[in-house]
Short mmCIF file of C-alpha atoms in Angstrom, two decimals:
data_model
loop_
_atom_site.label_atom_id
_atom_site.label_comp_id
_atom_site.label_asym_id
_atom_site.label_seq_id
_atom_site.Cartn_x
_atom_site.Cartn_y
_atom_site.Cartn_z
CA MET U 1387 23.12 22.50 -20.69
CA ASN U 1388 25.21 19.73 -22.00
CA LYS U 1389 24.29 16.05 -22.96
CA ILE U 1390 25.79 14.77 -19.59
CA HIS U 1391 24.05 16.90 -17.28
CA PHE U 1392 20.77 16.50 -18.96
CA TYR U 1393 20.97 12.76 -18.90
CA ILE U 1394 22.52 12.75 -15.20
CA PHE U 1395 18.88 15.09 -14.64
CA LEU U 1396 17.00 12.80 -15.71
CA PHE U 1397 18.63 9.87 -14.02
CA GLY U 1398 18.40 11.09 -10.98
CA LEU U 1399 14.33 11.78 -11.44
CA SER U 1400 14.09 8.09 -12.60
CA ILE U 1401 16.05 7.12 -9.60
CA ILE U 1402 13.47 9.24 -6.98
CA SER U 1403 10.46 7.84 -8.70
CA CYS U 1404 11.36 4.50 -9.29
CA GLY U 1405 12.64 4.12 -5.36
CA LEU U 1406 9.61 5.77 -3.81
CA PHE U 1407 7.09 3.23 -6.07
CA SER U 1408 9.18 0.40 -5.03
CA TYR U 1409 9.23 1.30 -1.14
CA LYS U 1410 5.43 1.77 -1.31
CA TYR U 1411 4.49 -1.47 -3.61
CA PHE U 1412 7.32 -3.75 -2.07
CA VAL U 1413 7.15 -2.59 1.74
CA LEU U 1414 4.36 -1.04 2.60
CA GLY U 1415 1.94 -3.33 -0.39
CA PHE U 1416 -0.01 -0.30 -1.76
CA PRO U 1417 -2.02 -2.23 -4.50
CA LEU U 1418 -1.55 -1.71 -8.08
CA ILE U 1419 -4.95 -2.87 -8.99
CA PRO U 1420 -8.17 -0.78 -7.93
CA GLU U 1421 -10.49 -2.60 -5.02
CA GLU U 1422 -8.13 -5.41 -4.47
CA LYS U 1423 -8.96 -6.75 -1.36
CA VAL U 1424 -6.90 -8.40 1.61
CA ASN U 1425 -7.74 -10.53 4.76
CA ALA U 1426 -7.47 -9.31 7.77
CA TRP U 1427 -7.80 -11.45 11.16
CA ASN U 1428 -9.70 -10.11 14.23
CA ILE U 1429 -8.57 -12.04 17.13
CA GLU U 1430 -10.58 -12.13 20.51
CA VAL U 1431 -9.29 -13.14 23.83
CA HIS U 1432 -12.22 -13.95 26.29
CA ILE U 1433 -11.16 -14.08 29.89
CA SER U 1434 -13.46 -15.15 32.45
CA PHE U 1435 -12.96 -15.80 36.66
CA ASP U 1436 -15.14 -16.06 39.48
CA ALA U 1437 -14.28 -12.58 41.91
CA GLN U 1438 -14.51 -13.11 45.72
CA ASN U 1439 -16.21 -9.90 46.98
CA GLU U 1440 -12.79 -8.09 47.24
CA PRO U 1441 -10.08 -6.22 44.81
CA VAL U 1442 -9.22 -7.66 41.90
CA LYS U 1443 -6.32 -7.39 39.25
CA VAL U 1444 -6.06 -8.96 36.19
CA GLU U 1445 -2.74 -8.54 34.03
CA MET U 1446 -2.51 -9.96 30.23
CA PHE U 1447 0.12 -9.58 27.94
CA LEU U 1448 -0.83 -7.62 24.86
CA PRO U 1449 0.28 -8.32 21.41
CA LYS U 1450 2.50 -5.80 19.23
CA SER U 1451 3.67 -5.18 15.66
CA SER U 1452 5.85 -8.05 14.80
CA ARG U 1453 7.89 -9.59 11.61
CA ASN U 1454 4.83 -11.25 10.16
CA PHE U 1455 2.00 -8.63 11.09
CA ILE U 1456 1.02 -5.23 12.30
CA ILE U 1457 -1.70 -4.14 14.58
CA SER U 1458 -4.06 -2.20 12.99
CA SER U 1459 -6.61 -1.79 16.16
CA GLU U 1460 -7.59 -2.92 19.22
CA TYR U 1461 -10.00 -2.83 21.82
CA PHE U 1462 -11.13 -3.46 25.02
CA VAL U 1463 -14.46 -4.27 27.04
CA SER U 1464 -14.70 -4.45 30.25
CA LYS U 1465 -17.43 -2.57 31.92
CA ALA U 1466 -16.35 -0.59 35.31
CA TYR U 1467 -13.00 -2.00 35.50
CA GLY U 1468 -10.32 0.63 35.48
CA LEU U 1469 -7.64 -0.36 32.51
CA THR U 1470 -3.97 0.99 32.18
CA THR U 1471 -1.64 -0.50 29.42
CA SER U 1472 2.11 -0.04 29.78
CA VAL U 1473 5.31 -1.09 27.64
CA ASP U 1474 8.58 -2.34 28.44
CA ASN U 1475 11.79 -3.12 26.32
CA ILE U 1476 9.67 -6.32 25.30
CA ASN U 1477 6.26 -6.72 25.90
CA ARG U 1478 3.43 -4.87 26.48
CA ASN U 1479 1.09 -5.39 29.20
CA ALA U 1480 -2.82 -4.69 29.77
CA MET U 1481 -4.01 -4.26 33.36
CA TRP U 1482 -7.55 -4.25 34.80
CA SER U 1483 -8.66 -3.53 38.00
CA ILE U 1484 -11.99 -2.64 40.53
CA ASN U 1485 -11.81 -2.14 44.14
CA GLU U 1486 -14.94 -5.08 44.30
CA ALA U 1487 -16.44 -7.63 42.56
CA SER U 1488 -18.55 -10.81 42.72
CA LYS U 1489 -20.23 -13.32 40.81
CA ARG U 1490 -18.45 -14.69 37.09
CA GLN U 1491 -16.76 -11.91 35.37
CA VAL U 1492 -15.61 -11.51 31.85
CA LEU U 1493 -13.12 -9.55 30.29
CA LEU U 1494 -12.59 -9.00 26.62
CA TYR U 1495 -9.58 -7.55 24.38
CA ARG U 1496 -10.09 -7.74 20.41
CA VAL U 1497 -6.99 -7.07 18.08
CA ARG U 1498 -7.01 -6.57 14.33
CA VAL U 1499 -4.16 -7.67 12.96
CA ASN U 1500 -2.78 -7.11 9.09
CA LYS U 1501 -0.31 -9.29 7.35
CA VAL U 1502 3.20 -7.47 6.35
CA LYS U 1503 4.27 -7.29 2.57
CA ILE U 1504 7.86 -7.70 3.43
CA ARG U 1505 8.90 -9.53 6.93
CA ASN U 1506 10.47 -6.56 9.19
CA PRO U 1507 13.92 -6.96 10.42
CA PRO U 1508 14.77 -9.05 13.72
CA ASP U 1509 14.75 -7.33 16.98
CA SER U 1510 18.06 -5.74 17.61
CA SER U 1511 17.18 -4.75 21.26
CA PRO U 1512 20.57 -5.83 23.86
CA PRO U 1513 19.95 -8.74 25.82
CA PRO U 1514 20.11 -8.32 29.47
CA PHE U 1515 23.55 -7.35 30.89
CA GLU U 1516 23.63 -10.64 33.36
CA LEU U 1517 22.54 -14.11 32.44
CA LYS U 1518 20.42 -15.51 34.62
CA PRO U 1519 22.36 -18.46 36.59
CA SER U 1520 20.37 -21.37 36.00
CA ASP U 1521 18.93 -22.98 38.66
CA LEU U 1522 19.54 -26.99 37.76
CA LEU U 1523 19.79 -29.29 40.73
CA GLU U 1524 22.04 -32.57 40.79
CA PRO U 1525 21.92 -34.81 38.85
CA TYR U 1526 20.19 -32.14 36.56
CA ARG U 1527 23.38 -29.80 36.81
CA THR U 1528 25.88 -32.20 35.89
CA ALA U 1529 23.52 -33.92 33.08
CA ALA U 1530 22.80 -30.44 31.77
CA GLN U 1531 26.79 -29.63 32.02
CA THR U 1532 27.97 -32.78 29.99
CA LEU U 1533 25.39 -31.99 27.03
CA VAL U 1534 26.42 -28.43 26.89
CA SER U 1535 30.08 -29.38 26.33
CA ASP U 1536 28.82 -32.51 23.75
CA VAL U 1537 26.99 -29.78 21.73
CA ARG U 1538 29.82 -27.11 21.70
CA ALA U 1539 32.50 -29.92 20.77
CA LYS U 1540 30.15 -30.41 17.53
CA SER U 1541 29.39 -26.75 16.72
CA ALA U 1542 31.01 -23.61 15.49
CA ASP U 1543 29.28 -20.79 16.12
CA ILE U 1544 25.97 -19.59 17.99
CA ASP U 1545 23.56 -21.00 15.14
CA THR U 1546 25.08 -24.69 14.81
CA PHE U 1547 25.25 -24.89 18.53
CA VAL U 1548 21.60 -24.02 18.81
CA MET U 1549 20.56 -26.22 15.89
CA GLU U 1550 22.72 -29.26 17.25
CA LEU U 1551 21.11 -28.89 20.73
CA PHE U 1552 17.39 -28.90 19.44
CA LYS U 1553 18.70 -31.83 17.01
CA ARG U 1554 19.39 -33.80 20.47
CA LEU U 1555 16.57 -32.43 22.35
CA ASN U 1556 14.20 -34.03 19.80
CA ALA U 1557 16.03 -37.36 18.74
CA GLN U 1558 14.17 -40.43 19.37
CA PRO U 1559 14.93 -42.57 21.60
CA PRO U 1560 16.62 -39.67 23.44
CA GLU U 1561 20.31 -39.55 24.74
CA GLU U 1562 20.98 -40.61 28.59
CA ASN U 1563 21.68 -36.85 29.81
CA VAL U 1564 18.50 -35.45 27.57
CA ALA U 1565 16.42 -38.16 29.01
CA ILE U 1566 17.33 -37.01 32.75
CA LEU U 1567 16.78 -33.52 32.02
CA LEU U 1568 13.25 -33.93 30.12
CA ASP U 1569 12.17 -35.77 33.03
CA LYS U 1570 9.46 -38.13 31.21
CA GLU U 1571 7.80 -34.75 29.84
CA SER U 1572 8.95 -34.50 26.32
CA SER U 1573 6.85 -31.58 25.13
CA VAL U 1574 7.61 -28.71 22.76
CA ASP U 1575 6.93 -26.12 25.87
CA LYS U 1576 9.12 -28.07 28.04
CA LYS U 1577 12.07 -28.74 25.49
CA VAL U 1578 12.21 -24.74 24.99
CA THR U 1579 12.51 -23.80 28.45
CA LEU U 1580 15.16 -26.49 28.97
CA ALA U 1581 16.91 -24.89 25.72
CA VAL U 1582 17.31 -21.58 27.39
CA GLN U 1583 18.56 -23.29 30.43
CA LEU U 1584 21.43 -24.79 28.33
CA LEU U 1585 22.06 -21.94 26.54
CA ALA U 1586 22.18 -20.09 29.64
CA LEU U 1587 24.70 -22.25 30.50
CA ALA U 1588 26.95 -22.14 27.36
CA ASP U 1589 26.61 -18.07 27.94
CA ILE U 1590 24.32 -17.11 25.22
CA PRO U 1591 21.57 -15.25 25.89
CA ALA U 1592 17.91 -16.46 25.18
CA ARG U 1593 14.43 -16.21 25.59
CA ILE U 1594 11.17 -18.04 25.28
CA VAL U 1595 8.79 -16.57 22.75
CA HIS U 1596 4.69 -17.32 22.95
CA GLY U 1597 2.55 -16.75 20.03
CA ILE U 1598 -0.33 -17.96 18.01
CA ARG U 1599 -0.76 -19.53 14.48
CA VAL U 1600 -3.04 -16.94 12.40
CA LYS U 1601 -4.73 -18.74 9.92
CA THR U 1602 -8.10 -20.02 9.67
CA ARG U 1603 -11.06 -19.43 12.21
CA THR U 1604 -11.16 -21.17 15.43
CA ASN U 1605 -12.21 -20.56 18.84
CA ASP U 1606 -9.96 -22.40 20.37
CA ALA U 1607 -6.21 -21.10 19.40
CA GLN U 1608 -3.31 -22.67 21.32
CA LEU U 1609 -0.43 -20.63 22.12
CA GLU U 1610 2.78 -21.99 20.99
CA LYS U 1611 6.50 -21.03 22.17
CA CYS U 1612 9.57 -20.60 19.89
CA LEU U 1613 12.77 -19.93 21.52
CA GLU U 1614 15.00 -16.45 20.49
CA VAL U 1615 18.82 -16.10 20.72
CA TYR U 1616 20.76 -13.31 20.76
CA SER U 1617 23.25 -13.72 17.76
CA ASN U 1618 25.76 -11.01 16.32
CA GLY U 1619 23.43 -8.13 17.56
CA LYS U 1620 19.83 -9.18 16.67
CA TRP U 1621 17.60 -11.84 18.19
CA ILE U 1622 17.09 -14.85 16.19
CA ALA U 1623 13.95 -16.87 16.21
CA TYR U 1624 14.38 -20.80 16.28
CA HIS U 1625 11.28 -23.00 15.53
CA PRO U 1626 11.28 -26.03 18.43
CA ALA U 1627 10.72 -28.93 16.17
CA SER U 1628 12.70 -28.50 13.47
CA GLY U 1629 15.81 -26.63 15.36
CA THR U 1630 16.20 -23.73 12.26
CA THR U 1631 15.31 -20.49 11.71
CA SER U 1632 12.19 -21.11 9.29
CA ILE U 1633 9.63 -19.55 11.94
CA PRO U 1634 6.13 -20.22 10.03
CA ASN U 1635 4.51 -17.10 8.35
CA ASN U 1636 1.50 -16.96 10.24
CA TYR U 1637 2.90 -17.01 13.59
CA LEU U 1638 2.23 -13.80 15.34
CA GLU U 1639 4.58 -13.36 18.31
CA TRP U 1640 2.13 -12.32 21.43
CA TRP U 1641 4.64 -11.84 24.47
CA ARG U 1642 8.30 -12.69 25.57
CA GLY U 1643 9.65 -14.33 28.85
CA PRO U 1644 8.29 -17.37 31.36
CA ASP U 1645 5.74 -15.26 32.76
CA PRO U 1646 2.22 -16.94 32.13
CA PHE U 1647 -0.44 -15.34 29.89
CA VAL U 1648 -2.94 -13.75 32.16
CA GLN U 1649 -2.35 -13.33 35.74
CA LEU U 1650 -5.38 -12.66 38.45
CA LYS U 1651 -5.49 -11.49 41.96
CA GLY U 1652 -8.59 -11.28 43.88
CA GLY U 1653 -10.46 -14.33 42.31
CA LYS U 1654 -10.32 -17.91 41.12
CA ASP U 1655 -11.21 -20.52 38.19
CA LEU U 1656 -9.78 -18.51 35.39
CA LYS U 1657 -10.33 -19.40 32.12
CA THR U 1658 -8.67 -17.95 28.75
CA THR U 1659 -9.91 -18.57 25.41
CA ILE U 1660 -8.24 -17.10 22.03
CA SER U 1661 -10.58 -16.85 19.10
CA ILE U 1662 -9.60 -16.15 15.47
CA GLY U 1663 -11.71 -14.81 12.39
CA VAL U 1664 -11.15 -13.84 8.91
CA GLN U 1665 -12.19 -10.95 7.14
CA GLU U 1666 -11.73 -9.18 3.93
CA GLU U 1667 -10.77 -5.51 3.64
CA GLU U 1668 -9.93 -3.31 0.79
CA ALA U 1669 -6.02 -3.77 0.18
CA ILE U 1670 -5.55 0.10 0.56
CA ASN U 1671 -6.85 0.52 4.05
CA ALA U 1672 -4.49 -2.44 4.95
CA ALA U 1673 -1.27 -0.66 2.96
CA MET U 1674 -2.30 2.29 4.83
CA LYS U 1675 -2.29 0.95 8.28
CA ARG U 1676 1.22 -0.76 7.59
CA ALA U 1677 2.36 2.65 6.35
CA GLU U 1678 1.56 4.33 9.81
CA ALA U 1679 3.24 1.70 11.58
CA ARG U 1680 6.44 1.75 9.65
CA ASN U 1681 6.79 5.24 8.47
CA PRO U 1682 3.72 8.09 9.68
CA ARG U 1683 5.88 10.68 8.04
CA LEU U 1684 5.14 9.17 4.77
CA LEU U 1685 1.79 9.66 5.11
CA ASP U 1686 1.57 13.01 7.16
CA PHE U 1687 3.36 14.60 3.45
CA SER U 1688 1.31 12.24 1.15
CA LEU U 1689 -1.97 13.46 -0.87
CA PHE U 1690 -3.82 11.44 2.32
CA SER U 1691 -3.49 13.72 4.50
CA LEU U 1692 -5.47 16.10 2.26
CA PRO U 1693 -9.26 16.97 3.13
CA LEU U 1694 -11.17 14.60 1.24
CA HIS U 1695 -12.59 17.36 -1.24
CA PHE U 1696 -9.18 18.54 -2.00
CA GLN U 1697 -8.46 14.89 -2.74
CA SER U 1698 -11.10 14.28 -5.11
CA VAL U 1699 -9.93 17.33 -7.03
CA TYR U 1700 -6.18 15.67 -7.31
CA HIS U 1701 -7.66 12.28 -8.38
CA LEU U 1702 -8.18 14.50 -11.70
CA LEU U 1703 -5.67 16.98 -11.64
CA LEU U 1704 -2.87 13.85 -11.40
CA LEU U 1705 -4.43 12.61 -14.88
CA ILE U 1706 -3.57 15.59 -17.19
CA PRO U 1707 0.05 14.83 -17.04
CA VAL U 1708 -0.86 11.19 -18.61
CA GLY U 1709 -2.90 13.10 -21.28
CA ALA U 1710 0.03 15.49 -21.96
CA LEU U 1711 2.64 12.37 -22.43
CA LEU U 1712 -0.04 10.61 -24.62
CA VAL U 1713 -0.18 13.70 -26.95
CA VAL U 1714 3.31 13.90 -27.24
CA ILE U 1715 3.67 10.66 -28.25
CA LEU U 1716 1.02 11.13 -30.83
CA ARG U 1717 2.30 14.47 -32.42
CA ASN U 1718 6.51 13.43 -31.93
CA VAL U 1719 6.24 9.62 -32.44
CA ILE U 1720 3.03 9.09 -34.87
CA GLY U 1721 2.85 12.32 -36.36
CA LEU U 1722 -0.70 12.99 -35.69
CA GLU U 1723 -1.67 16.89 -36.07
CA THR U 1724 -4.00 18.75 -33.80
CA PHE U 1725 -5.30 21.76 -33.05
CA GLY U 1726 -2.99 23.53 -30.26
CA THR U 1727 -0.90 21.02 -28.04
CA PHE U 1728 -3.47 20.57 -24.99
CA MET U 1729 -6.53 21.02 -26.54
CA PRO U 1730 -7.19 17.58 -26.91
CA VAL U 1731 -6.73 16.75 -23.60
CA LEU U 1732 -9.06 19.47 -22.46
CA ILE U 1733 -11.26 17.80 -25.06
CA ALA U 1734 -10.96 14.59 -23.38
CA LEU U 1735 -11.77 16.08 -19.93
CA SER U 1736 -15.08 17.40 -21.23
CA PHE U 1737 -15.44 14.05 -22.30
CA ARG U 1738 -15.58 12.59 -18.79
CA GLU U 1739 -19.06 14.02 -18.59
CA THR U 1740 -20.70 13.53 -21.65
CA HIS U 1741 -19.13 10.26 -22.40
CA LEU U 1742 -17.50 9.65 -25.39
CA LEU U 1743 -20.15 9.18 -28.36
CA LEU U 1744 -22.29 12.16 -26.92
CA GLY U 1745 -19.28 14.05 -26.75
CA ILE U 1746 -17.95 13.56 -29.85
CA ILE U 1747 -21.50 14.55 -31.64
CA LEU U 1748 -21.37 17.54 -29.59
CA PHE U 1749 -18.36 18.52 -30.24
CA SER U 1750 -18.22 18.09 -34.07
CA LEU U 1751 -21.68 20.18 -34.04
CA LEU U 1752 -20.45 23.29 -32.14
CA VAL U 1753 -17.21 23.56 -34.03
CA ALA U 1754 -19.36 22.91 -37.39
CA ILE U 1755 -21.68 25.73 -35.78
CA GLY U 1756 -18.71 27.90 -34.69
CA MET U 1757 -17.29 27.50 -38.26
CA GLY U 1758 -20.28 28.64 -40.10
CA ALA U 1759 -20.43 31.97 -37.89
CA ARG U 1760 -16.53 32.36 -37.91
CA LEU U 1761 -17.01 32.49 -42.06
CA TYR U 1762 -20.01 34.86 -41.80
CA LEU U 1763 -18.18 37.35 -39.24
CA GLU U 1764 -15.48 37.70 -41.81
CA ASN U 1765 -17.77 39.57 -44.27
CA PHE U 1766 -17.88 42.06 -41.75
CA ARG U 1767 -13.96 42.49 -41.82
CA LEU U 1768 -13.53 42.91 -37.92
CA LEU U 1769 -10.04 43.33 -35.70
CA MET U 1770 -8.99 40.43 -34.31
CA VAL U 1771 -9.59 40.46 -30.70
CA SER U 1772 -13.41 41.79 -31.27
CA ARG U 1773 -13.84 38.96 -33.77
CA LEU U 1774 -12.81 36.03 -30.90
CA ALA U 1775 -15.17 38.05 -28.71
CA SER U 1776 -17.91 37.95 -31.06
CA LEU U 1777 -17.52 34.46 -31.98
CA LEU U 1778 -17.14 33.00 -28.04
CA ILE U 1779 -20.70 35.07 -27.73
CA ILE U 1780 -22.12 33.10 -30.40
CA ILE U 1781 -20.88 29.63 -29.24
CA ILE U 1782 -22.06 30.56 -25.76
CA VAL U 1783 -25.81 31.48 -26.98
CA PHE U 1784 -25.94 28.14 -28.96
CA ILE U 1785 -24.72 26.26 -26.11
CA GLY U 1786 -27.62 27.50 -24.36
CA VAL U 1787 -29.97 27.17 -27.40
CA PHE U 1788 -28.88 23.31 -27.39
CA ASN U 1789 -29.29 22.75 -23.28
CA ILE U 1790 -32.69 23.86 -23.53
CA LEU U 1791 -33.63 22.14 -26.49
CA PHE U 1792 -32.29 18.95 -24.72
CA TYR U 1793 -33.87 19.73 -21.40
CA LYS U 1794 -37.36 20.06 -23.01
CA LEU U 1795 -36.84 16.75 -25.10
CA GLY U 1796 -36.06 14.91 -21.85
CA LEU U 1797 -32.26 14.35 -22.62
CA GLU U 1798 -30.52 15.17 -19.61
CA MET U 1799 -27.01 14.29 -20.98
CA GLY U 1800 -27.03 16.66 -23.71
CA LEU U 1801 -26.95 18.94 -20.67
CA SER U 1802 -23.57 18.49 -19.93
CA ILE U 1803 -22.41 20.25 -23.04
CA SER U 1804 -22.27 23.46 -20.99
CA ILE U 1805 -19.02 21.90 -19.40
CA PHE U 1806 -17.27 22.23 -22.83
CA PRO U 1807 -14.14 24.76 -22.42
CA ILE U 1808 -15.41 27.50 -24.40
CA VAL U 1809 -12.30 29.50 -24.96
CA ILE U 1810 -10.67 26.12 -26.34
CA LEU U 1811 -13.65 25.57 -28.59
CA THR U 1812 -13.53 29.41 -29.40
CA MET U 1813 -9.96 29.29 -30.44
CA THR U 1814 -10.24 25.77 -31.94
CA ILE U 1815 -12.69 27.37 -34.48
CA GLU U 1816 -10.30 30.31 -35.18
CA ARG U 1817 -7.32 28.04 -35.88
CA MET U 1818 -9.53 26.11 -38.25
CA THR U 1819 -10.56 28.76 -40.20
CA ILE U 1820 -7.47 30.34 -40.67
CA THR U 1821 -5.62 26.85 -41.27
CA LEU U 1822 -9.17 26.54 -43.97
CA GLU U 1823 -8.10 29.98 -45.34
CA GLU U 1824 -4.19 29.35 -45.50
CA LYS U 1825 -3.97 25.48 -45.94
CA GLY U 1826 -7.41 24.42 -47.65
CA ALA U 1827 -10.10 22.10 -46.44
CA LYS U 1828 -8.17 19.15 -46.27
CA ALA U 1829 -5.40 20.20 -43.80
CA ALA U 1830 -8.24 21.84 -41.68
CA MET U 1831 -10.05 18.22 -41.76
CA ASN U 1832 -7.07 16.55 -41.10
CA GLN U 1833 -5.92 18.51 -37.81
CA CYS U 1834 -9.63 18.82 -36.88
CA MET U 1835 -9.71 14.63 -37.30
CA GLY U 1836 -6.19 14.29 -35.62
CA SER U 1837 -7.56 16.60 -32.24
CA LEU U 1838 -10.57 13.99 -32.22
CA ILE U 1839 -8.58 11.07 -32.07
CA THR U 1840 -5.90 11.73 -30.01
CA ALA U 1841 -8.74 13.46 -27.39
CA THR U 1842 -10.48 9.62 -27.91
CA ILE U 1843 -7.33 8.15 -27.22
CA VAL U 1844 -6.29 10.19 -23.97
CA TYR U 1845 -9.88 10.17 -22.85
CA PHE U 1846 -9.53 6.08 -22.88
CA PHE U 1847 -6.00 6.18 -21.30
CA MET U 1848 -6.91 8.88 -18.64
CA PHE U 1849 -10.36 7.64 -17.40
CA ASN U 1850 -10.09 4.05 -16.64
CA LYS U 1851 -10.09 2.52 -13.09
CA PHE U 1852 -6.44 1.66 -13.57
CA SER U 1853 -5.03 4.54 -14.30
CA ARG U 1854 -6.98 6.63 -11.44
CA HIS U 1855 -5.89 4.75 -9.31
CA VAL U 1856 -2.28 4.28 -9.82
CA VAL U 1857 -1.52 7.77 -10.06
CA PHE U 1858 -3.32 8.84 -7.16
CA ILE U 1859 -1.59 6.08 -4.80
CA TYR U 1860 1.83 6.46 -6.69
CA PRO U 1861 1.73 10.18 -7.90
CA GLU U 1862 5.79 9.70 -8.02
CA LEU U 1863 5.44 7.76 -11.33
CA LEU U 1864 4.42 11.91 -12.59
CA LEU U 1865 8.33 12.51 -12.16
CA LEU U 1866 8.71 9.21 -14.46
CA ILE U 1867 6.03 10.70 -17.01
CA LEU U 1868 8.18 14.00 -16.71
CA VAL U 1869 11.74 11.84 -17.93
CA ILE U 1870 10.11 10.25 -20.69
CA THR U 1871 8.57 13.43 -21.62
CA MET U 1872 11.72 15.30 -21.85
CA LEU U 1873 13.52 12.40 -23.44
CA LEU U 1874 10.74 12.59 -26.59
CA GLY U 1875 11.55 16.34 -26.48
CA ARG U 1876 15.11 15.55 -28.04
CA TYR U 1877 13.69 13.14 -30.42
CA LYS U 1878 14.39 14.53 -33.87
CA GLY U 1879 13.66 11.52 -36.18
CA TYR U 1880 11.18 10.91 -38.15
CA ARG U 1881 7.14 10.32 -37.21
CA LEU U 1882 5.30 7.21 -38.21
CA THR U 1883 3.14 8.86 -40.39
CA GLU U 1884 6.17 10.19 -42.70
CA LEU U 1885 7.24 6.52 -43.50
CA PHE U 1886 3.36 6.33 -45.69
CA ARG U 1887 4.24 10.09 -46.66
CA PHE U 1888 7.91 9.32 -48.08
CA LYS U 1889 7.25 6.04 -49.33
CA GLU U 1890 7.43 6.66 -52.78
CA LEU U 1891 11.37 7.64 -52.07
CA ASN U 1892 12.05 3.92 -51.28
CA LYS U 1893 10.92 3.00 -55.10
CA ILE U 1894 13.80 5.28 -56.71
CA PRO U 1895 16.27 2.92 -57.80
#
């Protein structure tokens, strides 16, 4: 495999890894910090009315996931009422019905919304096939046509037309044609309704959007209107006060069109209130809801789709590549010597149960005992396989003895000695003995200390909340770890420890 092929392969892995990471972090909002909290809003609609001993039907618009918020859950409380929900091209509806009711009736709707990390793209659904002609009568129709002509003369496209129109509608004092059309009513709702009629005269599709500001706790949130105009294949929202596209980030669109929020048949004295409450929740839960709303297949093929007991396995398994990368760096770049390549990772895994200090003490104790047993077995001149099996049996016997002693002394932490990787210990002792015989005590001690130092560093990197959180939430980063590991595999330069080893060469003139 030539260099170009090698680097193209690594570049492809890096792109996949960074692309998936960026999408999950920037778009879905998966947190980098464990136990991070975000705000979620509970919005409750309280509907009450007097029934008149006859069939009752109540219709209400429901919110949909929008540019700024997603719907994470919703509940209906309606006792004996039948409930149906429906969705058309632009709105969601709920309908409560009952054959007969009397006295004061109460219906509740509660929805929980989460903020999106990045705004959703504008709605691209097509406008109505035919624009609804304006039903203005004289002198309003003449005033409207004159105003539209004036606005069109000072605009270059739909965007500037809308901005110029709202500039005139909001002007103080209003010009003559605007004053006629507003008819002494200068509310925002009136201006938005009038803007839709004027845009229809100019053959520009437009619609009213109703929504609320989701910000603080309140028991009386007010519905606010804004305007959406169809331009270049998508619906663009305009704020009526400024006439620009700068819609507040906390604006939750509820429904579109001129129809009222709640419609009642079979009752009277209808009263509707909207309450908002703020609550903190785990950022990971909010991100899961966003992923479910935006891209449910991503969760279907992720670790989150596994049963919980399998997920706990991957919480540990995904940390091993992190430890392996550290071993590669410490051996290939720093120059530490260890017994075996991945023995320090396995020792670090065992430290998870014993904790670091006790783990180092128990490991050193077992290796010292094993070394003594190994040197004693040397006197019997056994074959290698028999010698290793004998050594393994001796280590297990000593581990059992230590367990009993720790238990009798009331040292429960010492019982965790049984989870040490027995085979790895046996091989370590065997290799340490061979190194001792072939290269001397100094080389054997260097490799033993190198293994312990590496295991300690790996332990700190693997077993902290940040590492465990990041590798499980972003398992695609394993591809990046693979890329770094393969790049280090091509490194053929000096190790850092060799700079000290060959420092005398610098003194040669």
